[in-house]
GROMACS .gro file of N, CA and C in nm:
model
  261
    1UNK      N    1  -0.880  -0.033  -1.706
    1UNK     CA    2  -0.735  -0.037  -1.686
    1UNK      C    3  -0.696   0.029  -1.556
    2UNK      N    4  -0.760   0.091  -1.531
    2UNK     CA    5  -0.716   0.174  -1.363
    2UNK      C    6  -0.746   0.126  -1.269
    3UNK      N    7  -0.813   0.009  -1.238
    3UNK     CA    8  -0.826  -0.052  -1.172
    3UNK      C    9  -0.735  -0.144  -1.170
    4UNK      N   10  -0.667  -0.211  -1.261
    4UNK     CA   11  -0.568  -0.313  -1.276
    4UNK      C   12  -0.428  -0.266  -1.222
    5UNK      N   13  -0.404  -0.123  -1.332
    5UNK     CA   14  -0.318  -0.083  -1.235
    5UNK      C   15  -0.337   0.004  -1.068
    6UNK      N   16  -0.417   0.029  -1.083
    6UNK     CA   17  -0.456   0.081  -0.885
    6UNK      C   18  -0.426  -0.064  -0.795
    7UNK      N   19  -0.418  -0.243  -0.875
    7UNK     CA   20  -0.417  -0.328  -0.814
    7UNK      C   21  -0.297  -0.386  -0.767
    8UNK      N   22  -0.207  -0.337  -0.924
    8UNK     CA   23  -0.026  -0.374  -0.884
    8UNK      C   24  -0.018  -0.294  -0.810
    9UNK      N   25  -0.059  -0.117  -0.815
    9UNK     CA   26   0.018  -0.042  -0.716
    9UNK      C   27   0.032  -0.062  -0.570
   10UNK      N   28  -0.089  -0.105  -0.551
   10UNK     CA   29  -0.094  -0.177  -0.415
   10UNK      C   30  -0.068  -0.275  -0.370
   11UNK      N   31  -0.053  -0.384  -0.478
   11UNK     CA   32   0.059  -0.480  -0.394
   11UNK      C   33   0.213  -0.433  -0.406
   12UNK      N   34   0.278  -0.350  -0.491
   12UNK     CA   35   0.386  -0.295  -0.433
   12UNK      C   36   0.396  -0.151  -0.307
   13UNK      N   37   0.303  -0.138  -0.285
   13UNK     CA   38   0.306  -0.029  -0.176
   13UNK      C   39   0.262  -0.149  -0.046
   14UNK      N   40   0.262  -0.273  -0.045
   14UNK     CA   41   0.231  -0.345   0.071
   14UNK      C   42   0.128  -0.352   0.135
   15UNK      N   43  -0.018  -0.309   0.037
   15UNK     CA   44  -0.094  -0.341   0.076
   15UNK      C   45  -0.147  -0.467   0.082
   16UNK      N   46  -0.149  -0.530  -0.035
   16UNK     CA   47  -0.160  -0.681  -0.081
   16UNK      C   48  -0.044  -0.752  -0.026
   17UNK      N   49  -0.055  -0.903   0.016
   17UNK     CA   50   0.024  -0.967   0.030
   17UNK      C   51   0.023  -1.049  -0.083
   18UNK      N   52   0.161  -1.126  -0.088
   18UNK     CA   53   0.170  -1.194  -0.210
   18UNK      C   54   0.086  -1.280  -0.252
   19UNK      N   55   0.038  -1.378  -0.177
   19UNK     CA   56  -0.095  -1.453  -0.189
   19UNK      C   57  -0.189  -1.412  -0.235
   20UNK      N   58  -0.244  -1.307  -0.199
   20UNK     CA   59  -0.364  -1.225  -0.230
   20UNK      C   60  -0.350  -1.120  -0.399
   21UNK      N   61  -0.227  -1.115  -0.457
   21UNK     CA   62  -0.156  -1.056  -0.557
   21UNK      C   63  -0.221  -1.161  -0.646
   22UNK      N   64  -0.140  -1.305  -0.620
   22UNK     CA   65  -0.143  -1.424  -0.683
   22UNK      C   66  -0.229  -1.444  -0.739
   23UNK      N   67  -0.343  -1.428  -0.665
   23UNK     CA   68  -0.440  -1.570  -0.662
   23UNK      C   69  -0.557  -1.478  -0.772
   24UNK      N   70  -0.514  -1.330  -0.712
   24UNK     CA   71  -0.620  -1.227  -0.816
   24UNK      C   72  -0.582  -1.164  -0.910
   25UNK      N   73  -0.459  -1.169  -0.972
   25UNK     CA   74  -0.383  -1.095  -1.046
   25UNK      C   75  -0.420  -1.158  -1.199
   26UNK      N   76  -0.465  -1.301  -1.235
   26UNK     CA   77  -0.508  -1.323  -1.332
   26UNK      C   78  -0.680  -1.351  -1.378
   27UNK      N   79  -0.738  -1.332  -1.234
   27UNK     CA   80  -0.894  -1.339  -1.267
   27UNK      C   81  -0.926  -1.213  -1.254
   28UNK      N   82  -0.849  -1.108  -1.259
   28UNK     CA   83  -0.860  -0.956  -1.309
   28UNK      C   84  -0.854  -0.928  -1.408
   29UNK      N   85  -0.670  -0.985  -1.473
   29UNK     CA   86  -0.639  -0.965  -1.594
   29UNK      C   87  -0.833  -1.033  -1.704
   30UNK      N   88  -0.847  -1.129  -1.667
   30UNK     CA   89  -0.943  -1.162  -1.718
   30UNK      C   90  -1.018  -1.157  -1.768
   31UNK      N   91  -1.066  -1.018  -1.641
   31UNK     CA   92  -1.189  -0.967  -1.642
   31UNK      C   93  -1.205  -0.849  -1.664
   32UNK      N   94  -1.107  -0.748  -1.690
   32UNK     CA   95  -1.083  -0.638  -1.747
   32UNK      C   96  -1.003  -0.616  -1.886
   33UNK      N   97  -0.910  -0.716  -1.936
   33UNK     CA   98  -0.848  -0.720  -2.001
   33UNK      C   99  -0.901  -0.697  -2.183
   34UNK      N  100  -1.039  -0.770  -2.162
   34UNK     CA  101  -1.104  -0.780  -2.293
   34UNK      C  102  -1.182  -0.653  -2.298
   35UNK      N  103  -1.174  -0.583  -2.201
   35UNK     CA  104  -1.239  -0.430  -2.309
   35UNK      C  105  -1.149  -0.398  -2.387
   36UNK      N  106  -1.205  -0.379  -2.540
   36UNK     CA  107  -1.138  -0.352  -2.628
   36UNK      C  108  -1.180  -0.209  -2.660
   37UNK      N  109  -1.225  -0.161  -2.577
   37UNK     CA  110  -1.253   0.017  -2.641
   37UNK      C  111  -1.101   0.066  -2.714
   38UNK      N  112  -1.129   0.129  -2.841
   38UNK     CA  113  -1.034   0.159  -2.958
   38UNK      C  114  -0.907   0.272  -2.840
   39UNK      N  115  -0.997   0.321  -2.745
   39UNK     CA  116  -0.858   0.417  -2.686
   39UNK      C  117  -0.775   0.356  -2.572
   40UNK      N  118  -0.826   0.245  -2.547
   40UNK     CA  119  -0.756   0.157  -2.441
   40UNK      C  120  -0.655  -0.004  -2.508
   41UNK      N  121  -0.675   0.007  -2.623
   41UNK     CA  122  -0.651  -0.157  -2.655
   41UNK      C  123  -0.484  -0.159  -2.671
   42UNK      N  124  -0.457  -0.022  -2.692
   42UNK     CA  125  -0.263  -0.008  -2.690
   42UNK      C  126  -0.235  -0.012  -2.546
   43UNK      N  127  -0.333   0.047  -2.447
   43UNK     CA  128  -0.282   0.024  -2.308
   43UNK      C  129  -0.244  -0.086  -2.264
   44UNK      N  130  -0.414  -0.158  -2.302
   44UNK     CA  131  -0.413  -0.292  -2.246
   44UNK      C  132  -0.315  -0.392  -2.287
   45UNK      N  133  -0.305  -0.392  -2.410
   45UNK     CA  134  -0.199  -0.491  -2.454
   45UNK      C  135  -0.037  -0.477  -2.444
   46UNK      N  136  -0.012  -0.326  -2.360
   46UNK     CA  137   0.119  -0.305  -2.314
   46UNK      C  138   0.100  -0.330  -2.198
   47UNK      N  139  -0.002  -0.351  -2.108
   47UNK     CA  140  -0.013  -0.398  -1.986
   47UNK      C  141   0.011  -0.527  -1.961
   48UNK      N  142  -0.066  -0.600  -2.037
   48UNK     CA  143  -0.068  -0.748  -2.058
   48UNK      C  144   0.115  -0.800  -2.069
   49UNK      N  145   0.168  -0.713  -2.163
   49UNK     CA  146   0.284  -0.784  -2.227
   49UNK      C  147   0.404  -0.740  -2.106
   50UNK      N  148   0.421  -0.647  -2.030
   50UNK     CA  149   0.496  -0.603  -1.913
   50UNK      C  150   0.468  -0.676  -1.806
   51UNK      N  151   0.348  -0.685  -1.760
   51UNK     CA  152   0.281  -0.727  -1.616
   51UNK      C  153   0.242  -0.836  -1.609
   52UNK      N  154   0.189  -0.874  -1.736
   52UNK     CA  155   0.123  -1.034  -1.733
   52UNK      C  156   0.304  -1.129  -1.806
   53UNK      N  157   0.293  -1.137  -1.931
   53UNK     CA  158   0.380  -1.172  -2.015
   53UNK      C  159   0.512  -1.187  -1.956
   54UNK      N  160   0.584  -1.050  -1.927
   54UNK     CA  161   0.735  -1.070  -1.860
   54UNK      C  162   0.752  -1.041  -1.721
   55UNK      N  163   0.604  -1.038  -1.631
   55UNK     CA  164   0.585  -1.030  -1.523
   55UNK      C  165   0.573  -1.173  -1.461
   56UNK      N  166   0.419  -1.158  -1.430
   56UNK     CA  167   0.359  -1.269  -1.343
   56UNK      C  168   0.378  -1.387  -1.378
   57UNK      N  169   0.395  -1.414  -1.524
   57UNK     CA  170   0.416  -1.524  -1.596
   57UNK      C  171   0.554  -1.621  -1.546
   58UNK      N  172   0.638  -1.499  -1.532
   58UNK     CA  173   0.777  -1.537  -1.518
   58UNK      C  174   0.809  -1.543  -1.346
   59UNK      N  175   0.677  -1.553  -1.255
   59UNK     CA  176   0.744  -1.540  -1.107
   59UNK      C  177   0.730  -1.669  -0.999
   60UNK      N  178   0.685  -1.787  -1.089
   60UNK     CA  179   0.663  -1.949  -1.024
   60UNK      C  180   0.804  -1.981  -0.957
   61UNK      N  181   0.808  -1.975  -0.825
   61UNK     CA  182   0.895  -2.033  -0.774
   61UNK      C  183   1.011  -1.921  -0.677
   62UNK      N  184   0.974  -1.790  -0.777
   62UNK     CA  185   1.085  -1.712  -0.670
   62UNK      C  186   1.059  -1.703  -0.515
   63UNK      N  187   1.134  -1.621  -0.450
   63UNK     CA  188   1.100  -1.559  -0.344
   63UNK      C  189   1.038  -1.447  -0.355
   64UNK      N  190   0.934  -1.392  -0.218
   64UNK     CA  191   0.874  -1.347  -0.209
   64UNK      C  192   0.931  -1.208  -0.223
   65UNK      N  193   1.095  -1.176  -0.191
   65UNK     CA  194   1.154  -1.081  -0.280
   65UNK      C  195   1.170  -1.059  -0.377
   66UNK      N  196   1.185  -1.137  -0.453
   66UNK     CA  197   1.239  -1.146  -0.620
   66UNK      C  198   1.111  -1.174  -0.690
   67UNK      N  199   0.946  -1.209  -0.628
   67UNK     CA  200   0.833  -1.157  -0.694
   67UNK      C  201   0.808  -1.009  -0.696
   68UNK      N  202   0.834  -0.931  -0.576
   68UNK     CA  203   0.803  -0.828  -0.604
   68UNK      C  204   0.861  -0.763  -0.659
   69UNK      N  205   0.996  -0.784  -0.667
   69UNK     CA  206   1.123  -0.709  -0.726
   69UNK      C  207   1.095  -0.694  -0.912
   70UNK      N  208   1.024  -0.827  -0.974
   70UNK     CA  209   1.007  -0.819  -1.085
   70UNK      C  210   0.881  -0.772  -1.077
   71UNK      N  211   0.759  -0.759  -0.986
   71UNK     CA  212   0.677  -0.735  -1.053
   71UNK      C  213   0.706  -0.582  -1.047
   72UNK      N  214   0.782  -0.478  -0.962
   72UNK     CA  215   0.808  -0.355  -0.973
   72UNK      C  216   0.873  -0.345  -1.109
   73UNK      N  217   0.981  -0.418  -1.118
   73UNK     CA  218   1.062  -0.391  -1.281
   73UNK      C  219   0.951  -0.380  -1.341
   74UNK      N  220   0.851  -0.465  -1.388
   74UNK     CA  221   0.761  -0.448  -1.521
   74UNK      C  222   0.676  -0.347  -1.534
   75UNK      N  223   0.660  -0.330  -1.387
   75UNK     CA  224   0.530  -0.178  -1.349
   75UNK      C  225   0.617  -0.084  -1.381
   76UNK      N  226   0.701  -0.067  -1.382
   76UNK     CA  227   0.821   0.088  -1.424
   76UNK      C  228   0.805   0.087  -1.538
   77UNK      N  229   0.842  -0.051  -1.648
   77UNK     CA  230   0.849  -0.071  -1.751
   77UNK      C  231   0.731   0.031  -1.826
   78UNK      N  232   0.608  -0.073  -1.773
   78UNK     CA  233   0.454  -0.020  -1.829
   78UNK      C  234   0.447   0.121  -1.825
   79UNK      N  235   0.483   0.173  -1.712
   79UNK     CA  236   0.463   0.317  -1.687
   79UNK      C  237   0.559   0.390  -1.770
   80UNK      N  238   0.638   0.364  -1.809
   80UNK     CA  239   0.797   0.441  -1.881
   80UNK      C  240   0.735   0.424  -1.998
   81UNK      N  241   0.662   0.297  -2.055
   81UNK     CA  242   0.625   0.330  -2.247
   81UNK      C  243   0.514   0.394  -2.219
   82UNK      N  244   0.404   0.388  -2.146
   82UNK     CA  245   0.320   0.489  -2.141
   82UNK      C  246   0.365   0.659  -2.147
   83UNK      N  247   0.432   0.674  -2.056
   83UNK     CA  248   0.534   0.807  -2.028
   83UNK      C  249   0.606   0.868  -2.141
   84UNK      N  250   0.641   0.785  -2.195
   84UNK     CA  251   0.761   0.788  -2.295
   84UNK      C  252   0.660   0.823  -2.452
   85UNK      N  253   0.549   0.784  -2.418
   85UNK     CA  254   0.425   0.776  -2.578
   85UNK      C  255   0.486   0.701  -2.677
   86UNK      N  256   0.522   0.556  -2.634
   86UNK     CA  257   0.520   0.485  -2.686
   86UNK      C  258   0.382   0.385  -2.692
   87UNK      N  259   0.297   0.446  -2.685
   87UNK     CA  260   0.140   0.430  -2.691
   87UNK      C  261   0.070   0.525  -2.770
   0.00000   0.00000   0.00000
C-alpha cells in the first residue's frame, strides 16, 4: 500500500504527468491491490473505493485540471478515513 500511495502523492506534487498517472495507475492497482494480508485489507479496500472507484474511474474525459483536482479530492478523502480510524 505505500507504494500506491507514495504513487498518487507524486502525481499530485507534479512529479508524474498525467499520462504517466494514467497509463500506471491501474496496472499498480493490480498489482498491489490483491495482498490480502488481514492488517492491510481495510486499507486496501478504502483505497480502492476513494482512488480507484470515485477517483480514476470517474476522470475519462476531464481536463487535465479537473483530473487532478478529483484525484486530490479522493486522496484527502482516503487519508481523512484513515486519520479519522475509520479503519
Amino acid at each position: 500500500m505505500d507504494f500506491l500511495i507514495e504513487f498518487v502523492q507524486e502525481y499530485l506534487d507534479g512529479k508524474l504527468d498525467r499520462m504517466s498517472f494514467d497509463l500506471d495507475f491501474g496496472h499498480y492497482l493490480m498489482k498491489y491491490y490483491p495482498m490480502k494480508e488481514s492488517n492491510i485489507v481495510a486499507i486496501a479496500d478504502c483505497f480502492n473505493y476513494y482512488l480507484a472507484e470515485e477517483g480514476f474511474d470517474k476522470t475519462d474525459g476531464l481536463p487535465d485540471m479537473e483530473h487532478k483536482k478529483l484525484i486530490r479530492k479522493q486522496f484527502y478523502e482516503f487519508k481523512s478515513a484513515m486519520h479519522d480510524g475509520l479503519l
